[in-house]
Amino acid sequence: MTRKYLMAGNWKMHKTVKEAQAYVETFLPLVKEETEREIMLAPSFTALYALADLLKDTNVVLGAQNCHWEDEGAFTGEVSPKMLAELGVTYVIIGHSERRHIFGETDEVIRGKIEAALRHGLRPIMCVGETLDERVAGDTMVVLERQLREGLKGFSAADLKNLVLAYEPVWAIGTGKTATPEIAQEAHAFCRKILSDMFGDDFAQSIRILYGGSVKPENVVGLMAQTDIDGALVGGASLSPESFSRIVCFGRET
Ligand code: PEP
């Protein structure tokens, strides 16, 4: 089964609307020939509306970095998937390790957000990954299995056909320490095995699993060559249009 690479940029809490617009104007010409891979940019909520306009009819789709599990209500400071869908957002990152570890999101909260995103036709990018302590303790696979089984409990394969998974070892995020291609492949293959056990092999083979954690132009080729790695979720290196375009177009540079 061929899975189309998804190269996704997560800007986190960076870039004003003006900075986001200037980025896109530089970035689009750099990636315009890249039609075989999907490209996503996830700016802050404040820049989504402006970028939705600039990305219309281009080969780059819009992502959001988070959403709430309800459509509306008394949830000061939150943004609902219904609001994101109206803007033309395609993907929404759910359960990023910064949401889990800084904002205390649990597997149950993440499950609710995935359900809400799907209800509004958004494609969830569900993040899983172990901390350094968990890896050192030999618990990596236990953590990944728990996050997958709890976060995806109660769904059917049909419900989750638009799911994307991202394996992001917490010790590699924003630290400059990348998992070796072999370590990443081992975790990706394990996640796919759990998905197969939960939803069947056809489903597991169809789902894209992105790698995230200090991906850069210098290390992307080795990571993307792995059988079970189907793209990248990129933080720091997506903040520059030049470096992110080199990641998106990996292996094509002359
Ligand atoms: C991320 O934010 O998902 C991420 C992987 O960040 P970085 O590329 O900076 O490690």
PDB file of C-alpha atoms and ligand atoms in Angstrom:
ATOM      1  CA  MET A   1       0.000   0.000   0.000  1.00  0.00           C
ATOM      2  CA  THR A   2       1.376   3.437  -0.878  1.00  0.00           C
ATOM      3  CA  ARG A   3       0.870   6.157   1.659  1.00  0.00           C
ATOM      4  CA  LYS A   4       1.304   9.762   0.559  1.00  0.00           C
ATOM      5  CA  TYR A   5       3.875  11.679   2.611  1.00  0.00           C
ATOM      6  CA  LEU A   6       2.431  14.442   4.778  1.00  0.00           C
ATOM      7  CA  MET A   7       4.966  17.159   5.594  1.00  0.00           C
ATOM      8  CA  ALA A   8       3.444  19.227   8.397  1.00  0.00           C
ATOM      9  CA  GLY A   9       4.742  22.430   9.992  1.00  0.00           C
ATOM     10  CA  ASN A  10       3.712  23.319  13.544  1.00  0.00           C
ATOM     11  CA  TRP A  11       4.586  26.920  14.290  1.00  0.00           C
ATOM     12  CA  LYS A  12       3.509  26.671  17.952  1.00  0.00           C
ATOM     13  CA  MET A  13       3.166  30.140  19.550  1.00  0.00           C
ATOM     14  CA  HIS A  14       5.196  31.954  16.874  1.00  0.00           C
ATOM     15  CA  LYS A  15       4.422  34.533  14.171  1.00  0.00           C
ATOM     16  CA  THR A  16       1.981  37.421  14.072  1.00  0.00           C
ATOM     17  CA  VAL A  17      -0.485  37.666  11.190  1.00  0.00           C
ATOM     18  CA  LYS A  18       1.897  39.894   9.214  1.00  0.00           C
ATOM     19  CA  GLU A  19       4.822  37.521   9.808  1.00  0.00           C
ATOM     20  CA  ALA A  20       2.689  34.548   8.812  1.00  0.00           C
ATOM     21  CA  GLN A  21       1.616  36.254   5.579  1.00  0.00           C
ATOM     22  CA  ALA A  22       5.204  37.159   4.694  1.00  0.00           C
ATOM     23  CA  TYR A  23       6.295  33.543   5.339  1.00  0.00           C
ATOM     24  CA  VAL A  24       3.630  32.144   3.024  1.00  0.00           C
ATOM     25  CA  GLU A  25       4.558  34.533   0.245  1.00  0.00           C
ATOM     26  CA  THR A  26       8.145  33.243   0.367  1.00  0.00           C
ATOM     27  CA  PHE A  27       7.220  29.593   0.975  1.00  0.00           C
ATOM     28  CA  LEU A  28       4.646  28.964  -1.768  1.00  0.00           C
ATOM     29  CA  PRO A  29       7.018  29.499  -4.732  1.00  0.00           C
ATOM     30  CA  LEU A  30       9.631  27.260  -3.058  1.00  0.00           C
ATOM     31  CA  VAL A  31       7.247  24.276  -2.857  1.00  0.00           C
ATOM     32  CA  LYS A  32       4.968  24.871  -5.838  1.00  0.00           C
ATOM     33  CA  GLU A  33       6.382  21.908  -7.829  1.00  0.00           C
ATOM     34  CA  GLU A  34       5.807  19.524  -4.920  1.00  0.00           C
ATOM     35  CA  THR A  35       2.524  17.893  -5.890  1.00  0.00           C
ATOM     36  CA  GLU A  36       3.200  14.287  -4.802  1.00  0.00           C
ATOM     37  CA  ARG A  37       3.436  15.112  -1.100  1.00  0.00           C
ATOM     38  CA  GLU A  38       0.849  16.786   1.085  1.00  0.00           C
ATOM     39  CA  ILE A  39       2.037  19.969   2.771  1.00  0.00           C
ATOM     40  CA  MET A  40       0.440  21.521   5.867  1.00  0.00           C
ATOM     41  CA  LEU A  41       1.092  24.674   7.859  1.00  0.00           C
ATOM     42  CA  ALA A  42      -0.353  25.103  11.362  1.00  0.00           C
ATOM     43  CA  PRO A  43      -0.104  28.755  12.458  1.00  0.00           C
ATOM     44  CA  SER A  44      -1.522  30.272  15.637  1.00  0.00           C
ATOM     45  CA  PHE A  45      -5.305  30.618  15.758  1.00  0.00           C
ATOM     46  CA  THR A  46      -4.972  34.358  15.139  1.00  0.00           C
ATOM     47  CA  ALA A  47      -3.367  33.810  11.719  1.00  0.00           C
ATOM     48  CA  LEU A  48      -5.708  31.071  10.457  1.00  0.00           C
ATOM     49  CA  TYR A  49      -8.212  33.393   8.770  1.00  0.00           C
ATOM     50  CA  ALA A  50      -5.575  35.345   6.867  1.00  0.00           C
ATOM     51  CA  LEU A  51      -3.714  32.202   5.787  1.00  0.00           C
ATOM     52  CA  ALA A  52      -6.922  30.450   4.694  1.00  0.00           C
ATOM     53  CA  ASP A  53      -7.228  33.152   2.065  1.00  0.00           C
ATOM     54  CA  LEU A  54      -3.577  33.001   0.946  1.00  0.00           C
ATOM     55  CA  LEU A  55      -3.505  29.181   0.746  1.00  0.00           C
ATOM     56  CA  LYS A  56      -6.747  28.850  -1.241  1.00  0.00           C
ATOM     57  CA  ASP A  57      -6.105  26.980  -4.527  1.00  0.00           C
ATOM     58  CA  THR A  58      -2.493  26.186  -3.614  1.00  0.00           C
ATOM     59  CA  ASN A  59      -0.777  22.854  -2.802  1.00  0.00           C
ATOM     60  CA  VAL A  60      -0.502  23.775   0.891  1.00  0.00           C
ATOM     61  CA  VAL A  61      -3.326  23.049   3.340  1.00  0.00           C
ATOM     62  CA  LEU A  62      -4.108  24.650   6.640  1.00  0.00           C
ATOM     63  CA  GLY A  63      -3.826  22.986  10.032  1.00  0.00           C
ATOM     64  CA  ALA A  64      -4.743  24.090  13.553  1.00  0.00           C
ATOM     65  CA  GLN A  65      -2.663  23.276  16.618  1.00  0.00           C
ATOM     66  CA  ASN A  66      -5.494  22.302  18.952  1.00  0.00           C
ATOM     67  CA  CYS A  67      -9.275  22.391  19.371  1.00  0.00           C
ATOM     68  CA  HIS A  68     -11.883  21.950  22.082  1.00  0.00           C
ATOM     69  CA  TRP A  69     -14.165  18.909  22.335  1.00  0.00           C
ATOM     70  CA  GLU A  70     -17.415  20.906  22.316  1.00  0.00           C
ATOM     71  CA  ASP A  71     -18.901  22.919  19.443  1.00  0.00           C
ATOM     72  CA  GLU A  72     -19.612  25.968  21.605  1.00  0.00           C
ATOM     73  CA  GLY A  73     -20.186  26.964  25.216  1.00  0.00           C
ATOM     74  CA  ALA A  74     -18.741  28.624  28.296  1.00  0.00           C
ATOM     75  CA  PHE A  75     -15.097  27.673  27.705  1.00  0.00           C
ATOM     76  CA  THR A  76     -13.215  30.960  27.906  1.00  0.00           C
ATOM     77  CA  GLY A  77     -10.164  31.054  25.686  1.00  0.00           C
ATOM     78  CA  GLU A  78     -10.970  27.898  23.716  1.00  0.00           C
ATOM     79  CA  VAL A  79     -11.602  27.363  19.992  1.00  0.00           C
ATOM     80  CA  SER A  80     -14.018  24.730  18.701  1.00  0.00           C
ATOM     81  CA  PRO A  81     -13.641  22.404  15.728  1.00  0.00           C
ATOM     82  CA  LYS A  82     -16.808  23.923  14.264  1.00  0.00           C
ATOM     83  CA  MET A  83     -15.042  27.297  14.119  1.00  0.00           C
ATOM     84  CA  LEU A  84     -11.975  25.734  12.503  1.00  0.00           C
ATOM     85  CA  ALA A  85     -14.021  23.894   9.891  1.00  0.00           C
ATOM     86  CA  GLU A  86     -15.706  27.155   8.850  1.00  0.00           C
ATOM     87  CA  LEU A  87     -12.265  28.624   8.073  1.00  0.00           C
ATOM     88  CA  GLY A  88     -11.319  25.792   5.730  1.00  0.00           C
ATOM     89  CA  VAL A  89      -8.909  24.109   8.133  1.00  0.00           C
ATOM     90  CA  THR A  90      -8.058  20.559   6.964  1.00  0.00           C
ATOM     91  CA  TYR A  91      -5.962  19.087   9.809  1.00  0.00           C
ATOM     92  CA  VAL A  92      -5.920  19.631  13.550  1.00  0.00           C
ATOM     93  CA  ILE A  93      -3.039  18.553  15.793  1.00  0.00           C
ATOM     94  CA  ILE A  94      -4.402  16.801  18.893  1.00  0.00           C
ATOM     95  CA  GLY A  95      -2.560  15.689  22.010  1.00  0.00           C
ATOM     96  CA  HIS A  96       0.758  17.349  21.179  1.00  0.00           C
ATOM     97  CA  SER A  97       3.203  16.605  24.003  1.00  0.00           C
ATOM     98  CA  GLU A  98       3.157  20.292  24.990  1.00  0.00           C
ATOM     99  CA  ARG A  99      -0.620  20.007  25.423  1.00  0.00           C
ATOM    100  CA  ARG A 100      -0.244  16.764  27.384  1.00  0.00           C
ATOM    101  CA  HIS A 101       2.620  17.875  29.613  1.00  0.00           C
ATOM    102  CA  ILE A 102       2.175  21.654  30.036  1.00  0.00           C
ATOM    103  CA  PHE A 103      -1.625  21.829  29.881  1.00  0.00           C
ATOM    104  CA  GLY A 104      -2.394  18.460  31.465  1.00  0.00           C
ATOM    105  CA  GLU A 105      -4.371  16.880  28.630  1.00  0.00           C
ATOM    106  CA  THR A 106      -5.274  13.287  29.388  1.00  0.00           C
ATOM    107  CA  ASP A 107      -5.931  10.400  27.004  1.00  0.00           C
ATOM    108  CA  GLU A 108      -9.645  10.894  27.700  1.00  0.00           C
ATOM    109  CA  VAL A 109      -9.533  14.591  26.754  1.00  0.00           C
ATOM    110  CA  ILE A 110      -7.623  13.696  23.613  1.00  0.00           C
ATOM    111  CA  ARG A 111     -10.250  11.092  22.694  1.00  0.00           C
ATOM    112  CA  GLY A 112     -12.986  13.721  23.065  1.00  0.00           C
ATOM    113  CA  LYS A 113     -11.093  16.139  20.841  1.00  0.00           C
ATOM    114  CA  ILE A 114     -10.550  13.502  18.154  1.00  0.00           C
ATOM    115  CA  GLU A 115     -14.249  12.694  18.197  1.00  0.00           C
ATOM    116  CA  ALA A 116     -15.177  16.387  17.919  1.00  0.00           C
ATOM    117  CA  ALA A 117     -12.701  17.015  15.107  1.00  0.00           C
ATOM    118  CA  LEU A 118     -14.031  14.074  13.091  1.00  0.00           C
ATOM    119  CA  ARG A 119     -17.604  15.235  13.645  1.00  0.00           C
ATOM    120  CA  HIS A 120     -16.711  18.455  11.809  1.00  0.00           C
ATOM    121  CA  GLY A 121     -14.823  16.791   8.977  1.00  0.00           C
ATOM    122  CA  LEU A 122     -11.391  17.754  10.282  1.00  0.00           C
ATOM    123  CA  ARG A 123      -8.490  15.306  10.030  1.00  0.00           C
ATOM    124  CA  PRO A 124      -6.907  14.774  13.437  1.00  0.00           C
ATOM    125  CA  ILE A 125      -3.131  14.423  13.732  1.00  0.00           C
ATOM    126  CA  MET A 126      -2.953  12.523  17.008  1.00  0.00           C
ATOM    127  CA  CYS A 127       0.423  12.806  18.764  1.00  0.00           C
ATOM    128  CA  VAL A 128       1.887  10.056  20.928  1.00  0.00           C
ATOM    129  CA  GLY A 129       5.322   9.710  22.473  1.00  0.00           C
ATOM    130  CA  GLU A 130       7.309   8.850  25.563  1.00  0.00           C
ATOM    131  CA  THR A 131       9.321  11.120  27.863  1.00  0.00           C
ATOM    132  CA  LEU A 132      13.033  10.570  28.472  1.00  0.00           C
ATOM    133  CA  ASP A 133      12.345   9.015  31.894  1.00  0.00           C
ATOM    134  CA  GLU A 134       9.868   6.601  30.352  1.00  0.00           C
ATOM    135  CA  ARG A 135      12.379   5.600  27.656  1.00  0.00           C
ATOM    136  CA  VAL A 136      15.183   5.149  30.167  1.00  0.00           C
ATOM    137  CA  ALA A 137      12.891   3.020  32.337  1.00  0.00           C
ATOM    138  CA  GLY A 138      12.193   0.769  29.332  1.00  0.00           C
ATOM    139  CA  ASP A 139       8.534   1.829  29.201  1.00  0.00           C
ATOM    140  CA  THR A 140       8.376   3.326  25.701  1.00  0.00           C
ATOM    141  CA  MET A 141       6.120   0.653  24.197  1.00  0.00           C
ATOM    142  CA  VAL A 142       3.881   0.539  27.288  1.00  0.00           C
ATOM    143  CA  VAL A 143       3.315   4.310  27.049  1.00  0.00           C
ATOM    144  CA  LEU A 144       2.647   4.223  23.310  1.00  0.00           C
ATOM    145  CA  GLU A 145       0.212   1.337  23.674  1.00  0.00           C
ATOM    146  CA  ARG A 146      -1.668   3.096  26.486  1.00  0.00           C
ATOM    147  CA  GLN A 147      -1.906   6.376  24.572  1.00  0.00           C
ATOM    148  CA  LEU A 148      -3.223   4.576  21.477  1.00  0.00           C
ATOM    149  CA  ARG A 149      -5.653   2.230  23.206  1.00  0.00           C
ATOM    150  CA  GLU A 150      -7.065   4.928  25.507  1.00  0.00           C
ATOM    151  CA  GLY A 151      -7.075   7.752  22.974  1.00  0.00           C
ATOM    152  CA  LEU A 152      -8.775   5.672  20.271  1.00  0.00           C
ATOM    153  CA  LYS A 153     -11.123   3.633  22.486  1.00  0.00           C
ATOM    154  CA  GLY A 154     -14.669   3.288  21.156  1.00  0.00           C
ATOM    155  CA  PHE A 155     -13.956   4.285  17.556  1.00  0.00           C
ATOM    156  CA  SER A 156     -14.324   1.996  14.551  1.00  0.00           C
ATOM    157  CA  ALA A 157     -11.892   1.753  11.638  1.00  0.00           C
ATOM    158  CA  ALA A 158     -14.462   3.576   9.485  1.00  0.00           C
ATOM    159  CA  ASP A 159     -14.680   6.453  12.007  1.00  0.00           C
ATOM    160  CA  LEU A 160     -10.886   6.859  11.912  1.00  0.00           C
ATOM    161  CA  LYS A 161     -10.230   6.675   8.182  1.00  0.00           C
ATOM    162  CA  ASN A 162      -9.000  10.304   8.189  1.00  0.00           C
ATOM    163  CA  LEU A 163      -6.767   9.879  11.256  1.00  0.00           C
ATOM    164  CA  VAL A 164      -3.055  10.666  11.037  1.00  0.00           C
ATOM    165  CA  LEU A 165      -0.759   9.547  13.836  1.00  0.00           C
ATOM    166  CA  ALA A 166       2.436  11.346  14.841  1.00  0.00           C
ATOM    167  CA  TYR A 167       5.122   9.604  16.886  1.00  0.00           C
ATOM    168  CA  GLU A 168       6.941  12.358  18.750  1.00  0.00           C
ATOM    169  CA  PRO A 169       9.396  11.227  21.427  1.00  0.00           C
ATOM    170  CA  VAL A 170       9.186  14.032  23.998  1.00  0.00           C
ATOM    171  CA  TRP A 171      12.958  13.975  24.540  1.00  0.00           C
ATOM    172  CA  ALA A 172      13.478  14.872  20.875  1.00  0.00           C
ATOM    173  CA  ILE A 173      11.047  17.808  20.651  1.00  0.00           C
ATOM    174  CA  GLY A 174      12.789  21.154  20.448  1.00  0.00           C
ATOM    175  CA  THR A 175      15.953  19.677  21.931  1.00  0.00           C
ATOM    176  CA  GLY A 176      18.014  19.166  18.769  1.00  0.00           C
ATOM    177  CA  LYS A 177      18.197  15.448  19.683  1.00  0.00           C
ATOM    178  CA  THR A 178      16.589  13.435  16.911  1.00  0.00           C
ATOM    179  CA  ALA A 179      15.642   9.793  17.262  1.00  0.00           C
ATOM    180  CA  THR A 180      17.856   7.750  14.967  1.00  0.00           C
ATOM    181  CA  PRO A 181      15.974   6.389  11.948  1.00  0.00           C
ATOM    182  CA  GLU A 182      16.164   2.923  13.556  1.00  0.00           C
ATOM    183  CA  ILE A 183      14.700   4.063  16.898  1.00  0.00           C
ATOM    184  CA  ALA A 184      11.923   5.932  15.092  1.00  0.00           C
ATOM    185  CA  GLN A 185      11.176   2.989  12.789  1.00  0.00           C
ATOM    186  CA  GLU A 186      10.907   0.633  15.760  1.00  0.00           C
ATOM    187  CA  ALA A 187       8.338   2.885  17.454  1.00  0.00           C
ATOM    188  CA  HIS A 188       6.392   3.445  14.222  1.00  0.00           C
ATOM    189  CA  ALA A 189       6.227  -0.281  13.489  1.00  0.00           C
ATOM    190  CA  PHE A 190       5.031  -0.874  17.051  1.00  0.00           C
ATOM    191  CA  CYS A 191       2.270   1.771  16.709  1.00  0.00           C
ATOM    192  CA  ARG A 192       1.158   0.199  13.443  1.00  0.00           C
ATOM    193  CA  LYS A 193       1.032  -3.215  15.141  1.00  0.00           C
ATOM    194  CA  ILE A 194      -1.233  -1.811  17.873  1.00  0.00           C
ATOM    195  CA  LEU A 195      -3.465  -0.168  15.258  1.00  0.00           C
ATOM    196  CA  SER A 196      -3.666  -3.489  13.434  1.00  0.00           C
ATOM    197  CA  ASP A 197      -4.625  -5.240  16.636  1.00  0.00           C
ATOM    198  CA  MET A 198      -7.319  -2.637  17.380  1.00  0.00           C
ATOM    199  CA  PHE A 199      -8.759  -2.024  13.913  1.00  0.00           C
ATOM    200  CA  GLY A 200      -7.371  -4.640  11.502  1.00  0.00           C
ATOM    201  CA  ASP A 201      -4.404  -4.784   9.192  1.00  0.00           C
ATOM    202  CA  ASP A 202      -5.987  -2.969   6.217  1.00  0.00           C
ATOM    203  CA  PHE A 203      -6.659   0.006   8.450  1.00  0.00           C
ATOM    204  CA  ALA A 204      -3.194  -0.073  10.031  1.00  0.00           C
ATOM    205  CA  GLN A 205      -1.521  -0.200   6.625  1.00  0.00           C
ATOM    206  CA  SER A 206      -3.567   2.749   5.336  1.00  0.00           C
ATOM    207  CA  ILE A 207      -2.832   5.132   8.230  1.00  0.00           C
ATOM    208  CA  ARG A 208       0.025   7.591   7.943  1.00  0.00           C
ATOM    209  CA  ILE A 209       2.410   7.800  10.878  1.00  0.00           C
ATOM    210  CA  LEU A 210       4.510  10.981  10.952  1.00  0.00           C
ATOM    211  CA  TYR A 211       7.757  11.344  12.854  1.00  0.00           C
ATOM    212  CA  GLY A 212       8.305  14.505  14.920  1.00  0.00           C
ATOM    213  CA  GLY A 213      11.271  15.596  17.025  1.00  0.00           C
ATOM    214  CA  SER A 214      13.991  17.939  15.764  1.00  0.00           C
ATOM    215  CA  VAL A 215      13.494  17.089  12.084  1.00  0.00           C
ATOM    216  CA  LYS A 216      15.833  19.217   9.961  1.00  0.00           C
ATOM    217  CA  PRO A 217      16.934  19.335   6.319  1.00  0.00           C
ATOM    218  CA  GLU A 218      20.081  17.426   7.406  1.00  0.00           C
ATOM    219  CA  ASN A 219      18.292  14.422   8.926  1.00  0.00           C
ATOM    220  CA  VAL A 220      14.997  14.184   7.037  1.00  0.00           C
ATOM    221  CA  VAL A 221      16.196  11.849   4.268  1.00  0.00           C
ATOM    222  CA  GLY A 222      17.291   9.047   6.622  1.00  0.00           C
ATOM    223  CA  LEU A 223      14.065   9.256   8.618  1.00  0.00           C
ATOM    224  CA  MET A 224      11.751   9.313   5.598  1.00  0.00           C
ATOM    225  CA  ALA A 225      13.523   6.265   4.121  1.00  0.00           C
ATOM    226  CA  GLN A 226      12.069   4.073   6.893  1.00  0.00           C
ATOM    227  CA  THR A 227       9.227   1.729   5.916  1.00  0.00           C
ATOM    228  CA  ASP A 228       6.753   2.948   8.525  1.00  0.00           C
ATOM    229  CA  ILE A 229       7.532   6.684   8.453  1.00  0.00           C
ATOM    230  CA  ASP A 230       5.053   8.524   6.253  1.00  0.00           C
ATOM    231  CA  GLY A 231       5.966  12.145   6.791  1.00  0.00           C
ATOM    232  CA  ALA A 232       7.129  14.617   9.406  1.00  0.00           C
ATOM    233  CA  LEU A 233       5.653  16.943  12.003  1.00  0.00           C
ATOM    234  CA  VAL A 234       8.164  19.776  12.224  1.00  0.00           C
ATOM    235  CA  GLY A 235       8.354  22.487  14.869  1.00  0.00           C
ATOM    236  CA  GLY A 236      11.489  24.662  15.006  1.00  0.00           C
ATOM    237  CA  ALA A 237      12.693  23.971  11.479  1.00  0.00           C
ATOM    238  CA  SER A 238       9.298  24.900  10.009  1.00  0.00           C
ATOM    239  CA  LEU A 239       9.665  28.501  11.199  1.00  0.00           C
ATOM    240  CA  SER A 240      11.907  29.415   8.278  1.00  0.00           C
ATOM    241  CA  PRO A 241      10.379  29.023   4.791  1.00  0.00           C
ATOM    242  CA  GLU A 242      13.752  28.056   3.358  1.00  0.00           C
ATOM    243  CA  SER A 243      14.439  25.281   5.854  1.00  0.00           C
ATOM    244  CA  PHE A 244      10.871  23.926   5.806  1.00  0.00           C
ATOM    245  CA  SER A 245      10.804  23.905   1.996  1.00  0.00           C
ATOM    246  CA  ARG A 246      14.024  21.848   2.029  1.00  0.00           C
ATOM    247  CA  ILE A 247      12.364  19.387   4.409  1.00  0.00           C
ATOM    248  CA  VAL A 248       9.199  19.227   2.281  1.00  0.00           C
ATOM    249  CA  CYS A 249      11.208  18.676  -0.912  1.00  0.00           C
ATOM    250  CA  PHE A 250      13.700  16.225   0.690  1.00  0.00           C
ATOM    251  CA  GLY A 251      15.568  14.042  -1.755  1.00  0.00           C
ATOM    252  CA  ARG A 252      14.682  16.268  -4.694  1.00  0.00           C
ATOM    253  CA  GLU A 253      17.431  18.842  -4.281  1.00  0.00           C
ATOM    254  CA  THR A 254      20.023  18.975  -7.057  1.00  0.00           C
TER     255      THR A 254
HETATM  256  C1  PEP B   1       6.734  19.617  17.271  1.00  0.00           C
HETATM  257  O1  PEP B   1       6.422  20.701  17.692  1.00  0.00           O
HETATM  258  O2  PEP B   1       5.849  18.787  17.043  1.00  0.00           O
HETATM  259  C2  PEP B   1       8.148  19.305  17.073  1.00  0.00           C
HETATM  260  C3  PEP B   1       8.454  18.119  16.645  1.00  0.00           C
HETATM  261  O3  PEP B   1       9.070  20.298  17.341  1.00  0.00           O
HETATM  262  P1  PEP B   1      10.623  20.330  16.897  1.00  0.00           P
HETATM  263  O4  PEP B   1      10.663  19.970  15.427  1.00  0.00           O
HETATM  264  O5  PEP B   1      11.072  21.728  17.169  1.00  0.00           O
HETATM  265  O6  PEP B   1      11.344  19.299  17.708  1.00  0.00           O
END
